[in-house]
Amino acid sequence: MIRVEKLEKGLYFDDAYKLSFRYDPITVSKVKELAQRRYLPEDRAWEIPSYELPNLIDKVGLNNIDAEDALVGALKSKEIEDRRAATEERLRGIKPLIDFDFTTEPLPHQIEAFNFGLQKDKMLIGDEQGLGKTKESIDITVARKHELVKTLIVCGVNSVKYNWEREIKLHSRESSVMIDGKTMDLRVKQIYEWYKSSSYFGIINIESLRKEQIQDALFDGIRDGYIGAVIVDEIHKAKNGSSQQGKALRTLKTPIRLGLSGTPMNKAEDLWNILTWLGVENRPFYRFRSTYCVMGGYGGYKVVGHKNLESLNAELNTVMLRRKKDEVLDLPPKIHSTEYVELTKKQQIMYRDIKNGIIADLENILTSVNPLSCTLRLRQLTGGLFTEENPKLERLMDMLSGEIIPNGYKALIFSQWEKITEVYYEALKEYNPAYIVGKVSPEDREAEKERFQNDPECKLAIGTIGAMGTGFTLTKASYVFFIDKAWVSGDNAQAEDRAHRIGTEDTVNVISLVAKGTIDEGIEEYLIENQDLFDRVVDGKGSKHDIRQVLNNLLKI
């Protein structure tokens, strides 16, 4: 970490800054690369002119700069401004390299990725979440279908397979096969059936690759020319080359290979397996590590620093395309998406029992004052109550720790119920969350809002839709998560707009966490497609037929 301080009057430069840091030969070499810099032996520090600050950031990264908030803010603004200008110039007037019938219209930055994928057989798309990595890779592989026969999608997170299934339907005219049988033998059978089918995409989770019979079946498909491309989503999950799935990744030697990850990989040693799979790294791991890592610690087996990073970046840039949200100007104000999770076995049993109880009492429920209240326990179960198991929390933590927090963003987390917000507040305390629910006093709510807006260490705001969903400006959030939704779409929209208001700095990603095969799916469908019927029932104006229709659909009776 380099401490940067403004000097009233520099010894060598009129408008100058002093750089102080614990001695490190790599950092010293970075500073020496600056055209203008002078060493201050008495202070054991360096002096640079102000115009060298952007060059310093380019070499060491803004995350390695320690300075006053005002200076860091100015540096960030300048960095973003420069990136935006460069991206705008690069994308101006961009067109697809081939005549391709896109199912959904691509944005300019997505055309750039499309063109990149037409020119590269091995690629790593490192776009931040919300920029459309999934659409980009679908468009690329469909456009190259004539040379590929079929494309295998490997999901680094199991529940993401449902997102892929839906996105394939949205962004292409192709069909997909889900390779997720309950046993490995059944999955092997599904793989061979996929080869013979007309479905272009096959979807499998990365854990399946650990099994030899799965590897053998996929090897047959690659050897016999069925699988021409592999897309590995969340490829950072296979960064450890000595793990089972890391080794399995290297067996997928298809002609076309796409890795997807918005997670910053700041350790050189984490790139070896991915670069090896992409065919740009041929050295064994120990030689790769000795080239880019400084070893130390007891016995010299611990990575204590890095070196030759310019060479590593040059290697990485031969296959990687990465754009950040704040530099892409073609995005809409809000991007809505759904993240699916699967209930655990224990939750599924509990869900089934609660649902059967509702069905058994359905005739009484149809004549009750508030018939939808019968679904309360089902909805709270999918949100994380009643058991220690919580797939929604696990997926949320994965996204926060993998992409959102490391990329410098903040997030809002909403639920209708205080009991659920308490679960997430306790689990996410490492992010110093603000907390805004009904029991928090108006004065404390305001203090929590100010903390979220102004304290860089406060990464999250967690609250109920009722308490945090109106009356607050929370524009420091770039992401909004719904653990569950309100019955009324207007209440959800108001909650989203806590982040998307005057003063919003980024496009806001609105993400709904939905448990597959549960009432969550039905609510999402109604909120989007049949709001009028839903509103009649919610407002108590629906007929008995309306209520029965809604409950049948919600409960999948």
JSON list of N, CA, C and O in Angstrom, two decimals, residues 202-223:
[
{"chain": "A", "resi": 202, "resn": "GLY", "atom": "N", "xyz": [-25.85, -28.28, -24.11]},
{"chain": "A", "resi": 202, "resn": "GLY", "atom": "CA", "xyz": [-25.95, -29.18, -22.97]},
{"chain": "A", "resi": 202, "resn": "GLY", "atom": "C", "xyz": [-25.44, -28.44, -21.74]},
{"chain": "A", "resi": 202, "resn": "GLY", "atom": "O", "xyz": [-24.44, -27.73, -21.81]},
{"chain": "A", "resi": 203, "resn": "ILE", "atom": "N", "xyz": [-26.13, -28.59, -20.61]},
{"chain": "A", "resi": 203, "resn": "ILE", "atom": "CA", "xyz": [-25.80, -27.84, -19.39]},
{"chain": "A", "resi": 203, "resn": "ILE", "atom": "C", "xyz": [-25.48, -28.83, -18.27]},
{"chain": "A", "resi": 203, "resn": "ILE", "atom": "O", "xyz": [-26.28, -29.72, -17.97]},
{"chain": "A", "resi": 204, "resn": "ILE", "atom": "N", "xyz": [-24.33, -28.66, -17.64]},
{"chain": "A", "resi": 204, "resn": "ILE", "atom": "CA", "xyz": [-23.90, -29.56, -16.56]},
{"chain": "A", "resi": 204, "resn": "ILE", "atom": "C", "xyz": [-23.20, -28.73, -15.49]},
{"chain": "A", "resi": 204, "resn": "ILE", "atom": "O", "xyz": [-22.67, -27.64, -15.78]},
{"chain": "A", "resi": 205, "resn": "ASN", "atom": "N", "xyz": [-23.20, -29.20, -14.25]},
{"chain": "A", "resi": 205, "resn": "ASN", "atom": "CA", "xyz": [-22.48, -28.45, -13.21]},
{"chain": "A", "resi": 205, "resn": "ASN", "atom": "C", "xyz": [-21.05, -28.96, -13.10]},
{"chain": "A", "resi": 205, "resn": "ASN", "atom": "O", "xyz": [-20.71, -30.08, -13.49]},
{"chain": "A", "resi": 206, "resn": "ILE", "atom": "N", "xyz": [-20.19, -28.10, -12.56]},
{"chain": "A", "resi": 206, "resn": "ILE", "atom": "CA", "xyz": [-18.76, -28.39, -12.56]},
{"chain": "A", "resi": 206, "resn": "ILE", "atom": "C", "xyz": [-18.41, -29.56, -11.63]},
{"chain": "A", "resi": 206, "resn": "ILE", "atom": "O", "xyz": [-17.44, -30.28, -11.87]},
{"chain": "A", "resi": 207, "resn": "GLU", "atom": "N", "xyz": [-19.24, -29.77, -10.59]},
{"chain": "A", "resi": 207, "resn": "GLU", "atom": "CA", "xyz": [-18.96, -30.88, -9.67]},
{"chain": "A", "resi": 207, "resn": "GLU", "atom": "C", "xyz": [-19.06, -32.23, -10.37]},
{"chain": "A", "resi": 207, "resn": "GLU", "atom": "O", "xyz": [-18.35, -33.18, -10.02]},
{"chain": "A", "resi": 208, "resn": "SER", "atom": "N", "xyz": [-19.92, -32.32, -11.38]},
{"chain": "A", "resi": 208, "resn": "SER", "atom": "CA", "xyz": [-20.07, -33.58, -12.12]},
{"chain": "A", "resi": 208, "resn": "SER", "atom": "C", "xyz": [-18.78, -33.98, -12.81]},
{"chain": "A", "resi": 208, "resn": "SER", "atom": "O", "xyz": [-18.51, -35.17, -13.01]},
{"chain": "A", "resi": 209, "resn": "LEU", "atom": "N", "xyz": [-17.98, -32.98, -13.18]},
{"chain": "A", "resi": 209, "resn": "LEU", "atom": "CA", "xyz": [-16.75, -33.27, -13.92]},
{"chain": "A", "resi": 209, "resn": "LEU", "atom": "C", "xyz": [-15.73, -34.04, -13.07]},
{"chain": "A", "resi": 209, "resn": "LEU", "atom": "O", "xyz": [-14.76, -34.58, -13.62]},
{"chain": "A", "resi": 210, "resn": "ARG", "atom": "N", "xyz": [-15.92, -34.07, -11.77]},
{"chain": "A", "resi": 210, "resn": "ARG", "atom": "CA", "xyz": [-14.98, -34.78, -10.91]},
{"chain": "A", "resi": 210, "resn": "ARG", "atom": "C", "xyz": [-15.04, -36.30, -11.14]},
{"chain": "A", "resi": 210, "resn": "ARG", "atom": "O", "xyz": [-14.10, -37.00, -10.81]},
{"chain": "A", "resi": 211, "resn": "LYS", "atom": "N", "xyz": [-16.14, -36.77, -11.68]},
{"chain": "A", "resi": 211, "resn": "LYS", "atom": "CA", "xyz": [-16.35, -38.21, -11.82]},
{"chain": "A", "resi": 211, "resn": "LYS", "atom": "C", "xyz": [-15.77, -38.70, -13.15]},
{"chain": "A", "resi": 211, "resn": "LYS", "atom": "O", "xyz": [-16.01, -38.12, -14.21]},
{"chain": "A", "resi": 212, "resn": "GLU", "atom": "N", "xyz": [-15.03, -39.80, -13.07]},
{"chain": "A", "resi": 212, "resn": "GLU", "atom": "CA", "xyz": [-14.36, -40.33, -14.27]},
{"chain": "A", "resi": 212, "resn": "GLU", "atom": "C", "xyz": [-15.34, -40.71, -15.37]},
{"chain": "A", "resi": 212, "resn": "GLU", "atom": "O", "xyz": [-15.06, -40.51, -16.56]},
{"chain": "A", "resi": 213, "resn": "GLN", "atom": "N", "xyz": [-16.48, -41.28, -14.99]},
{"chain": "A", "resi": 213, "resn": "GLN", "atom": "CA", "xyz": [-17.41, -41.71, -16.03]},
{"chain": "A", "resi": 213, "resn": "GLN", "atom": "C", "xyz": [-17.97, -40.52, -16.80]},
{"chain": "A", "resi": 213, "resn": "GLN", "atom": "O", "xyz": [-18.26, -40.61, -18.00]},
{"chain": "A", "resi": 214, "resn": "ILE", "atom": "N", "xyz": [-18.12, -39.37, -16.11]},
{"chain": "A", "resi": 214, "resn": "ILE", "atom": "CA", "xyz": [-18.56, -38.15, -16.79]},
{"chain": "A", "resi": 214, "resn": "ILE", "atom": "C", "xyz": [-17.46, -37.65, -17.72]},
{"chain": "A", "resi": 214, "resn": "ILE", "atom": "O", "xyz": [-17.71, -37.29, -18.88]},
{"chain": "A", "resi": 215, "resn": "GLN", "atom": "N", "xyz": [-16.21, -37.63, -17.21]},
{"chain": "A", "resi": 215, "resn": "GLN", "atom": "CA", "xyz": [-15.08, -37.21, -18.04]},
{"chain": "A", "resi": 215, "resn": "GLN", "atom": "C", "xyz": [-14.95, -38.09, -19.29]},
{"chain": "A", "resi": 215, "resn": "GLN", "atom": "O", "xyz": [-14.71, -37.59, -20.39]},
{"chain": "A", "resi": 216, "resn": "ASP", "atom": "N", "xyz": [-15.14, -39.38, -19.11]},
{"chain": "A", "resi": 216, "resn": "ASP", "atom": "CA", "xyz": [-15.03, -40.31, -20.24]},
{"chain": "A", "resi": 216, "resn": "ASP", "atom": "C", "xyz": [-16.12, -40.03, -21.28]},
{"chain": "A", "resi": 216, "resn": "ASP", "atom": "O", "xyz": [-15.86, -40.05, -22.50]},
{"chain": "A", "resi": 217, "resn": "ALA", "atom": "N", "xyz": [-17.34, -39.78, -20.81]},
{"chain": "A", "resi": 217, "resn": "ALA", "atom": "CA", "xyz": [-18.45, -39.53, -21.73]},
{"chain": "A", "resi": 217, "resn": "ALA", "atom": "C", "xyz": [-18.23, -38.23, -22.50]},
{"chain": "A", "resi": 217, "resn": "ALA", "atom": "O", "xyz": [-18.51, -38.16, -23.71]},
{"chain": "A", "resi": 218, "resn": "LEU", "atom": "N", "xyz": [-17.71, -37.22, -21.82]},
{"chain": "A", "resi": 218, "resn": "LEU", "atom": "CA", "xyz": [-17.45, -35.95, -22.49]},
{"chain": "A", "resi": 218, "resn": "LEU", "atom": "C", "xyz": [-16.26, -36.07, -23.44]},
{"chain": "A", "resi": 218, "resn": "LEU", "atom": "O", "xyz": [-16.26, -35.47, -24.53]},
{"chain": "A", "resi": 219, "resn": "PHE", "atom": "N", "xyz": [-15.26, -36.86, -23.06]},
{"chain": "A", "resi": 219, "resn": "PHE", "atom": "CA", "xyz": [-14.12, -37.10, -23.94]},
{"chain": "A", "resi": 219, "resn": "PHE", "atom": "C", "xyz": [-14.59, -37.74, -25.25]},
{"chain": "A", "resi": 219, "resn": "PHE", "atom": "O", "xyz": [-14.15, -37.38, -26.34]},
{"chain": "A", "resi": 220, "resn": "ASP", "atom": "N", "xyz": [-15.53, -38.71, -25.12]},
{"chain": "A", "resi": 220, "resn": "ASP", "atom": "CA", "xyz": [-16.07, -39.35, -26.32]},
{"chain": "A", "resi": 220, "resn": "ASP", "atom": "C", "xyz": [-16.76, -38.32, -27.22]},
{"chain": "A", "resi": 220, "resn": "ASP", "atom": "O", "xyz": [-16.60, -38.35, -28.45]},
{"chain": "A", "resi": 221, "resn": "GLY", "atom": "N", "xyz": [-17.49, -37.42, -26.60]},
{"chain": "A", "resi": 221, "resn": "GLY", "atom": "CA", "xyz": [-18.21, -36.40, -27.36]},
{"chain": "A", "resi": 221, "resn": "GLY", "atom": "C", "xyz": [-17.28, -35.43, -28.07]},
{"chain": "A", "resi": 221, "resn": "GLY", "atom": "O", "xyz": [-17.55, -35.00, -29.20]},
{"chain": "A", "resi": 222, "resn": "ILE", "atom": "N", "xyz": [-16.18, -35.10, -27.41]},
{"chain": "A", "resi": 222, "resn": "ILE", "atom": "CA", "xyz": [-15.20, -34.20, -28.03]},
{"chain": "A", "resi": 222, "resn": "ILE", "atom": "C", "xyz": [-14.45, -34.93, -29.14]},
{"chain": "A", "resi": 222, "resn": "ILE", "atom": "O", "xyz": [-14.29, -34.42, -30.26]},
{"chain": "A", "resi": 223, "resn": "ARG", "atom": "N", "xyz": [-14.02, -36.16, -28.86]},
{"chain": "A", "resi": 223, "resn": "ARG", "atom": "CA", "xyz": [-13.27, -36.95, -29.85]},
{"chain": "A", "resi": 223, "resn": "ARG", "atom": "C", "xyz": [-14.09, -37.22, -31.10]},
{"chain": "A", "resi": 223, "resn": "ARG", "atom": "O", "xyz": [-13.58, -37.13, -32.24]}
]
